[in-house]
Amino acid sequence: MLNRRKFIHRSALSSLLAAIGLGSTACASEEKVTPITTTTTTKPTVIATWERRAANQTAWQVIQKGGRALDAVEAGVKVLEADENDQSVGYGGRPDREGKVTLDACIMDEKGDCGSVCFLQGIKHPISVARKVMEETPHVILAGEGALKFALAQGFKVENLLTEKSKKEYEAWLVNTEYKPVINIENHDTIGMVAIDQAGNISGACTTSGMAYKMHGRVGDSPIIGAGLFVDNEVGGAAATGVGEAVLKTLGSFLVVELMRQGKTPQEACEEAVNRIAKNQHYKDIQVGYCAVNKAGQYGGYSVQPGFSYVVNQKEETELFQATSFIQ
Ligand code: SD4
């Protein structure tokens, strides 16, 4: 069955060919063009980085009720933003090296619209501010003071996000002030989530407090569309976690989606994106993980180091997968 875009493209091409006298012969050759991975069958799905059952279940409930994927991913990641025990996202997040919790988040919908905030302080739900940026401004990214000003104008309230636990750990860190992310253990808990709703529409969200003890002002991959998250409603979506600098240098989530567009499975696409990072000699000390889902609901995940996991909902239960990795 022709989708609307192909149909328009084909009709325009037919008229053009008719006008120059080539008619249906050349049109037949147009038929042979291999379609991109567009598919008419889709499967409601929620996939997210790491073991985040509660977040997935919250998103899944929205999908189950016939809700929009965009609402599902926002509701899902908000669970972690509010969870003080999660020390990599929102409230309770580990601070930067000046003791400030600074947040990065982005959201993207099925129309390709997106919004993002980075280096935002004092707001518990940066993902909702990112959504407001998408829906209420002509921009895609707001940063720092401007993002905060916008959030306040939208009715968000400033809160102290540094919990006693994260503050104590920070004070202990100050003794040696060594910036050395520990693979899988310290500061790798960003949530990136992609959902497909019952209408087959895809949206994604990504939110984090970034790398613990980063330089003040540092922005990671998570709020950068194409790096920490990317969605294309015709193809699928992908999300990243880990050392953001490596993801930014390879524009990883965009790469995963483009590879799926070219026909790779989500698993193959994640592997290829990790391979790009592994071409860099510094990969041995860092972790990066990708998870992805295509329009048909096939999913996959892969990471540089062992230890990365992702959760998937396609039915009532939430399934946890240990991703395979480049380094065994
Ligand atoms: C960042 N990618 O700021 C984030 C960190 C992360 O789990 O994934 N933490 O670089």
Tab-separated table of C-alpha atoms and ligand atoms in Angstrom:
chain	number	residue	atom	x	y	z
A	1	MET	CA	0.000	0.000	0.000
A	2	LEU	CA	1.304	3.437	-0.883
A	3	ASN	CA	1.732	5.826	1.962
A	4	ARG	CA	0.795	9.436	1.309
A	5	ARG	CA	4.344	10.666	0.872
A	6	LYS	CA	5.254	7.976	-1.639
A	7	PHE	CA	1.972	8.562	-3.444
A	8	ILE	CA	2.581	12.301	-3.799
A	9	HIS	CA	6.157	11.661	-4.854
A	10	ARG	CA	5.056	9.085	-7.397
A	11	SER	CA	2.208	11.181	-8.818
A	12	ALA	CA	4.516	14.164	-9.212
A	13	LEU	CA	7.077	11.954	-10.901
A	14	SER	CA	4.437	10.464	-13.217
A	15	SER	CA	3.297	13.934	-14.306
A	16	LEU	CA	6.853	14.994	-14.933
A	17	LEU	CA	7.637	11.872	-16.945
A	18	ALA	CA	4.417	12.200	-18.918
A	19	ALA	CA	5.331	15.803	-19.693
A	20	ILE	CA	8.706	14.783	-21.115
A	21	GLY	CA	7.150	11.851	-22.974
A	22	LEU	CA	8.488	8.938	-20.972
A	23	GLY	CA	5.170	7.872	-19.495
A	24	SER	CA	4.727	4.594	-17.730
A	25	THR	CA	7.964	2.809	-18.698
A	26	ALA	CA	10.067	5.015	-16.490
A	27	CYS	CA	7.334	4.900	-13.881
A	28	ALA	CA	7.754	1.161	-13.755
A	29	SER	CA	11.410	1.617	-12.892
A	30	GLU	CA	10.319	3.894	-10.043
A	31	GLU	CA	8.376	0.877	-8.717
A	32	LYS	CA	11.646	-1.005	-8.271
A	33	VAL	CA	13.086	1.467	-5.783
A	34	THR	CA	13.528	-0.418	-2.554
A	35	PRO	CA	11.293	1.207	0.027
A	36	ILE	CA	12.861	2.393	3.254
A	37	THR	CA	11.971	0.473	6.385
A	38	THR	CA	8.492	1.983	6.522
A	39	THR	CA	5.996	-0.615	7.574
A	40	THR	CA	2.273	-0.614	8.007
A	41	THR	CA	2.273	-2.963	10.987
A	42	THR	CA	3.292	-1.444	14.253
A	43	LYS	CA	3.304	-2.753	17.756
A	44	PRO	CA	2.779	-0.664	20.880
A	45	THR	CA	6.080	-0.690	22.721
A	46	VAL	CA	7.912	1.109	25.487
A	47	ILE	CA	11.676	0.728	25.684
A	48	ALA	CA	14.021	2.484	28.080
A	49	THR	CA	17.623	2.464	29.160
A	50	TRP	CA	18.568	0.539	32.301
A	51	GLU	CA	16.328	-1.310	34.684
A	52	ARG	CA	13.485	1.129	35.012
A	53	ARG	CA	10.407	-1.001	35.452
A	54	ALA	CA	8.332	1.633	37.251
A	55	ALA	CA	8.992	4.225	34.589
A	56	ASN	CA	8.160	1.758	31.821
A	57	GLN	CA	4.994	0.643	33.526
A	58	THR	CA	3.816	4.207	33.943
A	59	ALA	CA	4.405	4.882	30.260
A	60	TRP	CA	2.787	1.585	29.328
A	61	GLN	CA	-0.392	2.448	31.215
A	62	VAL	CA	-0.740	5.598	29.149
A	63	ILE	CA	-0.349	3.556	25.960
A	64	GLN	CA	-2.767	0.892	27.191
A	65	LYS	CA	-5.434	3.506	27.734
A	66	GLY	CA	-5.048	4.631	24.154
A	67	GLY	CA	-2.877	7.606	25.064
A	68	ARG	CA	-0.337	9.321	22.925
A	69	ALA	CA	3.275	8.089	22.921
A	70	LEU	CA	4.389	11.626	23.737
A	71	ASP	CA	2.338	11.642	26.947
A	72	ALA	CA	3.583	8.156	27.762
A	73	VAL	CA	7.272	9.005	27.575
A	74	GLU	CA	6.834	12.221	29.520
A	75	ALA	CA	4.894	10.449	32.281
A	76	GLY	CA	7.380	7.560	32.281
A	77	VAL	CA	10.569	9.537	32.714
A	78	LYS	CA	8.958	11.839	35.269
A	79	VAL	CA	8.820	8.870	37.637
A	80	LEU	CA	12.596	8.922	37.803
A	81	GLU	CA	12.940	12.673	37.851
A	82	ALA	CA	10.936	12.635	41.075
A	83	ASP	CA	12.757	9.650	42.577
A	84	GLU	CA	15.367	10.815	45.057
A	85	ASN	CA	17.010	7.399	45.067
A	86	ASP	CA	17.916	7.745	41.435
A	87	GLN	CA	21.120	9.736	41.570
A	88	SER	CA	21.464	10.396	37.868
A	89	VAL	CA	18.146	11.997	37.065
A	90	GLY	CA	16.320	15.048	38.429
A	91	TYR	CA	15.713	15.283	42.177
A	92	GLY	CA	18.487	13.471	44.055
A	93	GLY	CA	20.842	13.692	41.089
A	94	ARG	CA	24.557	13.991	41.793
A	95	PRO	CA	25.846	17.531	41.476
A	96	ASP	CA	28.598	19.016	39.365
A	97	ARG	CA	31.971	19.845	40.856
A	98	GLU	CA	30.605	23.072	42.323
A	99	GLY	CA	27.905	21.174	44.183
A	100	LYS	CA	25.098	22.228	41.820
A	101	VAL	CA	22.576	19.812	40.342
A	102	THR	CA	22.243	20.785	36.680
A	103	LEU	CA	19.773	19.041	34.432
A	104	ASP	CA	19.559	18.136	30.748
A	105	ALA	CA	16.432	16.794	29.026
A	106	CYS	CA	14.813	16.528	25.629
A	107	ILE	CA	11.612	15.245	24.109
A	108	MET	CA	10.613	14.471	20.526
A	109	ASP	CA	7.245	13.640	19.018
A	110	GLU	CA	5.912	11.776	16.008
A	111	LYS	CA	5.859	14.900	13.875
A	112	GLY	CA	9.572	15.428	14.325
A	113	ASP	CA	8.993	18.330	16.669
A	114	CYS	CA	11.301	18.524	19.634
A	115	GLY	CA	12.186	20.554	22.682
A	116	SER	CA	15.096	20.555	25.020
A	117	VAL	CA	16.563	22.180	28.095
A	118	CYS	CA	20.136	22.027	29.210
A	119	PHE	CA	22.078	23.224	32.218
A	120	LEU	CA	18.782	23.874	33.988
A	121	GLN	CA	18.831	24.161	37.776
A	122	GLY	CA	16.205	23.865	40.487
A	123	ILE	CA	13.362	22.372	38.468
A	124	LYS	CA	12.269	18.864	39.343
A	125	HIS	CA	10.791	17.976	35.975
A	126	PRO	CA	13.049	19.245	33.218
A	127	ILE	CA	11.310	16.943	30.734
A	128	SER	CA	8.095	18.910	31.151
A	129	VAL	CA	9.972	22.155	30.589
A	130	ALA	CA	11.474	20.617	27.440
A	131	ARG	CA	7.981	19.781	26.267
A	132	LYS	CA	6.904	23.373	26.877
A	133	VAL	CA	9.884	24.561	24.846
A	134	MET	CA	8.633	22.343	22.026
A	135	GLU	CA	5.015	23.396	22.305
A	136	GLU	CA	5.162	27.001	23.440
A	137	THR	CA	8.229	28.513	21.823
A	138	PRO	CA	9.607	28.850	18.304
A	139	HIS	CA	12.866	27.263	19.563
A	140	VAL	CA	14.241	23.792	20.193
A	141	ILE	CA	16.773	24.330	22.985
A	142	LEU	CA	16.796	26.670	25.973
A	143	ALA	CA	19.813	26.695	28.277
A	144	GLY	CA	20.704	27.733	31.807
A	145	GLU	CA	19.298	30.964	33.105
A	146	GLY	CA	17.049	31.439	30.094
A	147	ALA	CA	15.612	27.952	30.488
A	148	LEU	CA	14.936	28.642	34.159
A	149	LYS	CA	13.303	31.973	33.412
A	150	PHE	CA	11.080	30.278	30.857
A	151	ALA	CA	10.217	27.474	33.287
A	152	LEU	CA	9.191	29.958	35.963
A	153	ALA	CA	7.060	31.862	33.474
A	154	GLN	CA	5.357	28.562	32.666
A	155	GLY	CA	4.481	28.021	36.322
A	156	PHE	CA	7.239	25.600	37.372
A	157	LYS	CA	8.573	26.087	40.893
A	158	VAL	CA	12.182	26.189	42.051
A	159	GLU	CA	13.137	23.432	44.474
A	160	ASN	CA	16.329	22.258	46.091
A	161	LEU	CA	17.262	19.117	44.177
A	162	LEU	CA	20.417	18.244	46.116
A	163	THR	CA	19.508	15.567	48.618
A	164	GLU	CA	21.507	14.860	51.770
A	165	LYS	CA	22.772	11.605	50.261
A	166	SER	CA	24.104	13.238	47.103
A	167	LYS	CA	25.503	16.133	49.117
A	168	LYS	CA	27.429	13.776	51.435
A	169	GLU	CA	28.852	11.868	48.473
A	170	TYR	CA	29.868	15.128	46.870
A	171	GLU	CA	31.620	16.257	50.030
A	172	ALA	CA	33.503	12.963	50.095
A	173	TRP	CA	34.408	13.452	46.437
A	174	LEU	CA	35.865	16.872	47.248
A	175	VAL	CA	38.650	15.179	49.207
A	176	ASN	CA	40.351	13.960	46.019
A	177	THR	CA	38.323	15.754	43.329
A	178	GLU	CA	39.072	13.081	40.772
A	179	TYR	CA	36.820	13.074	37.709
A	180	LYS	CA	36.777	9.479	36.669
A	181	PRO	CA	33.381	8.023	35.791
A	182	VAL	CA	33.144	4.435	36.958
A	183	ILE	CA	31.704	2.163	34.314
A	184	ASN	CA	28.086	1.175	35.036
A	185	ILE	CA	28.328	2.068	38.670
A	186	GLU	CA	28.655	5.766	39.148
A	187	ASN	CA	26.546	8.253	37.264
A	188	HIS	CA	25.279	6.054	34.449
A	189	ASP	CA	21.579	6.030	34.984
A	190	THR	CA	20.171	8.497	32.518
A	191	ILE	CA	16.783	7.475	31.299
A	192	GLY	CA	16.133	7.534	27.578
A	193	MET	CA	12.737	6.174	26.590
A	194	VAL	CA	11.011	5.552	23.265
A	195	ALA	CA	7.351	4.570	22.949
A	196	ILE	CA	5.056	3.496	20.155
A	197	ASP	CA	1.371	4.065	20.828
A	198	GLN	CA	-1.665	2.196	19.541
A	199	ALA	CA	-1.922	4.554	16.586
A	200	GLY	CA	1.628	3.558	15.653
A	201	ASN	CA	3.090	6.939	16.506
A	202	ILE	CA	6.537	7.145	18.036
A	203	SER	CA	7.891	9.617	20.579
A	204	GLY	CA	10.872	9.722	22.900
A	205	ALA	CA	12.211	11.438	25.994
A	206	CYS	CA	15.578	11.603	27.678
A	207	THR	CA	16.444	13.189	31.033
A	208	THR	CA	19.501	13.291	33.275
A	209	SER	CA	21.509	15.201	35.824
A	210	GLY	CA	24.489	14.332	33.650
A	211	MET	CA	27.869	13.030	34.666
A	212	ALA	CA	28.509	13.419	38.375
A	213	TYR	CA	31.112	16.054	39.236
A	214	LYS	CA	31.241	17.367	35.696
A	215	MET	CA	32.522	20.895	35.139
A	216	HIS	CA	29.989	23.582	35.925
A	217	GLY	CA	28.246	24.444	32.665
A	218	ARG	CA	28.923	21.096	30.996
A	219	VAL	CA	26.132	19.821	28.748
A	220	GLY	CA	26.010	16.175	27.748
A	221	ASP	CA	24.372	14.215	24.965
A	222	SER	CA	20.998	13.783	26.642
A	223	PRO	CA	19.392	17.115	25.668
A	224	ILE	CA	20.880	17.114	22.174
A	225	ILE	CA	18.447	15.828	19.579
A	226	GLY	CA	20.209	13.144	17.578
A	227	ALA	CA	22.764	12.436	20.295
A	228	GLY	CA	20.951	11.260	23.439
A	229	LEU	CA	17.672	10.659	21.621
A	230	PHE	CA	16.211	10.527	18.160
A	231	VAL	CA	12.847	9.518	16.772
A	232	ASP	CA	11.596	9.264	13.221
A	233	ASN	CA	7.984	8.252	12.944
A	234	GLU	CA	8.585	6.344	9.709
A	235	VAL	CA	11.509	4.367	11.069
A	236	GLY	CA	11.794	4.092	14.860
A	237	GLY	CA	13.628	5.631	17.773
A	238	ALA	CA	16.808	5.276	19.792
A	239	ALA	CA	18.190	6.497	23.099
A	240	ALA	CA	21.648	6.611	24.596
A	241	THR	CA	23.212	6.437	28.015
A	242	GLY	CA	26.777	6.620	29.250
A	243	VAL	CA	29.573	9.080	28.691
A	244	GLY	CA	27.841	11.781	26.701
A	245	GLU	CA	30.976	13.114	25.057
A	246	ALA	CA	31.378	9.847	23.116
A	247	VAL	CA	27.735	9.945	22.046
A	248	LEU	CA	27.953	13.586	20.993
A	249	LYS	CA	31.028	12.944	18.866
A	250	THR	CA	29.183	10.306	16.876
A	251	LEU	CA	25.629	11.701	17.053
A	252	GLY	CA	24.725	8.206	18.170
A	253	SER	CA	20.935	8.080	18.376
A	254	PHE	CA	20.515	9.729	14.998
A	255	LEU	CA	23.003	7.249	13.606
A	256	VAL	CA	21.048	4.310	15.018
A	257	VAL	CA	17.804	5.558	13.472
A	258	GLU	CA	19.437	6.230	10.116
A	259	LEU	CA	20.941	2.751	10.102
A	260	MET	CA	17.488	1.306	10.785
A	261	ARG	CA	16.157	3.401	7.918
A	262	GLN	CA	18.724	1.742	5.685
A	263	GLY	CA	17.393	-1.655	6.685
A	264	LYS	CA	19.389	-2.691	9.727
A	265	THR	CA	17.551	-4.246	12.626
A	266	PRO	CA	17.557	-2.239	15.884
A	267	GLN	CA	20.149	-4.644	17.245
A	268	GLU	CA	22.445	-4.277	14.232
A	269	ALA	CA	22.021	-0.515	14.253
A	270	CYS	CA	22.967	-0.241	17.947
A	271	GLU	CA	25.995	-2.436	17.321
A	272	GLU	CA	27.176	-0.288	14.445
A	273	ALA	CA	26.778	2.890	16.495
A	274	VAL	CA	28.858	1.382	19.299
A	275	ASN	CA	31.454	0.233	16.760
A	276	ARG	CA	31.887	3.847	15.688
A	277	ILE	CA	32.745	4.739	19.283
A	278	ALA	CA	35.027	1.747	19.573
A	279	LYS	CA	37.062	3.011	16.626
A	280	ASN	CA	38.195	5.677	19.050
A	281	GLN	CA	41.088	4.488	21.189
A	282	HIS	CA	39.595	5.912	24.398
A	283	TYR	CA	36.621	3.603	24.496
A	284	LYS	CA	38.191	1.112	26.922
A	285	ASP	CA	37.499	3.250	29.971
A	286	ILE	CA	34.008	4.343	29.185
A	287	GLN	CA	30.523	2.976	28.933
A	288	VAL	CA	27.960	3.907	26.291
A	289	GLY	CA	24.769	1.971	25.710
A	290	TYR	CA	22.082	2.317	23.071
A	291	CYS	CA	18.616	0.861	22.918
A	292	ALA	CA	16.321	1.153	19.927
A	293	VAL	CA	12.975	0.106	18.545
A	294	ASN	CA	11.778	0.163	14.961
A	295	LYS	CA	8.313	0.951	13.670
A	296	ALA	CA	7.392	-2.735	13.653
A	297	GLY	CA	8.225	-3.060	17.343
A	298	GLN	CA	11.478	-4.977	16.912
A	299	TYR	CA	13.993	-3.813	19.487
A	300	GLY	CA	17.607	-4.209	20.511
A	301	GLY	CA	20.411	-2.830	22.627
A	302	TYR	CA	24.190	-2.852	22.684
A	303	SER	CA	26.941	-1.231	24.694
A	304	VAL	CA	30.674	-0.689	24.799
A	305	GLN	CA	31.109	-2.548	28.097
A	306	PRO	CA	29.134	-5.371	29.641
A	307	GLY	CA	26.559	-4.312	32.215
A	308	PHE	CA	24.131	-2.212	30.209
A	309	SER	CA	20.493	-3.240	30.404
A	310	TYR	CA	17.235	-2.013	28.947
A	311	VAL	CA	13.574	-2.656	29.683
A	312	VAL	CA	10.823	-3.350	27.203
A	313	ASN	CA	7.036	-3.412	27.447
A	314	GLN	CA	5.012	-4.890	24.663
A	315	LYS	CA	2.512	-6.517	26.889
A	316	GLU	CA	1.533	-6.433	30.521
A	317	GLU	CA	4.858	-7.575	31.896
A	318	THR	CA	8.012	-5.543	31.754
A	319	GLU	CA	10.978	-7.474	30.431
A	320	LEU	CA	14.556	-6.684	31.325
A	321	PHE	CA	17.320	-7.419	28.805
A	322	GLN	CA	21.043	-7.511	29.396
A	323	ALA	CA	22.597	-5.977	26.327
A	324	THR	CA	25.449	-7.681	24.564
A	325	SER	CA	28.584	-5.558	24.350
A	326	PHE	CA	31.635	-4.716	22.257
A	327	ILE	CA	33.996	-5.633	25.087
A	328	GLN	CA	33.123	-9.052	26.438
B	1	SD4	C1	25.636	12.510	30.122
B	1	SD4	N1	24.740	10.577	29.022
B	1	SD4	O1	25.330	13.541	30.681
B	1	SD4	C2	24.694	11.339	30.232
B	1	SD4	C3	25.076	10.567	31.443
B	1	SD4	C4	24.400	9.265	31.583
B	1	SD4	O2	23.549	7.691	32.876
B	1	SD4	O3	24.023	8.598	30.683
B	1	SD4	N2	24.208	8.848	32.750
B	1	SD4	O4	26.691	12.344	29.522
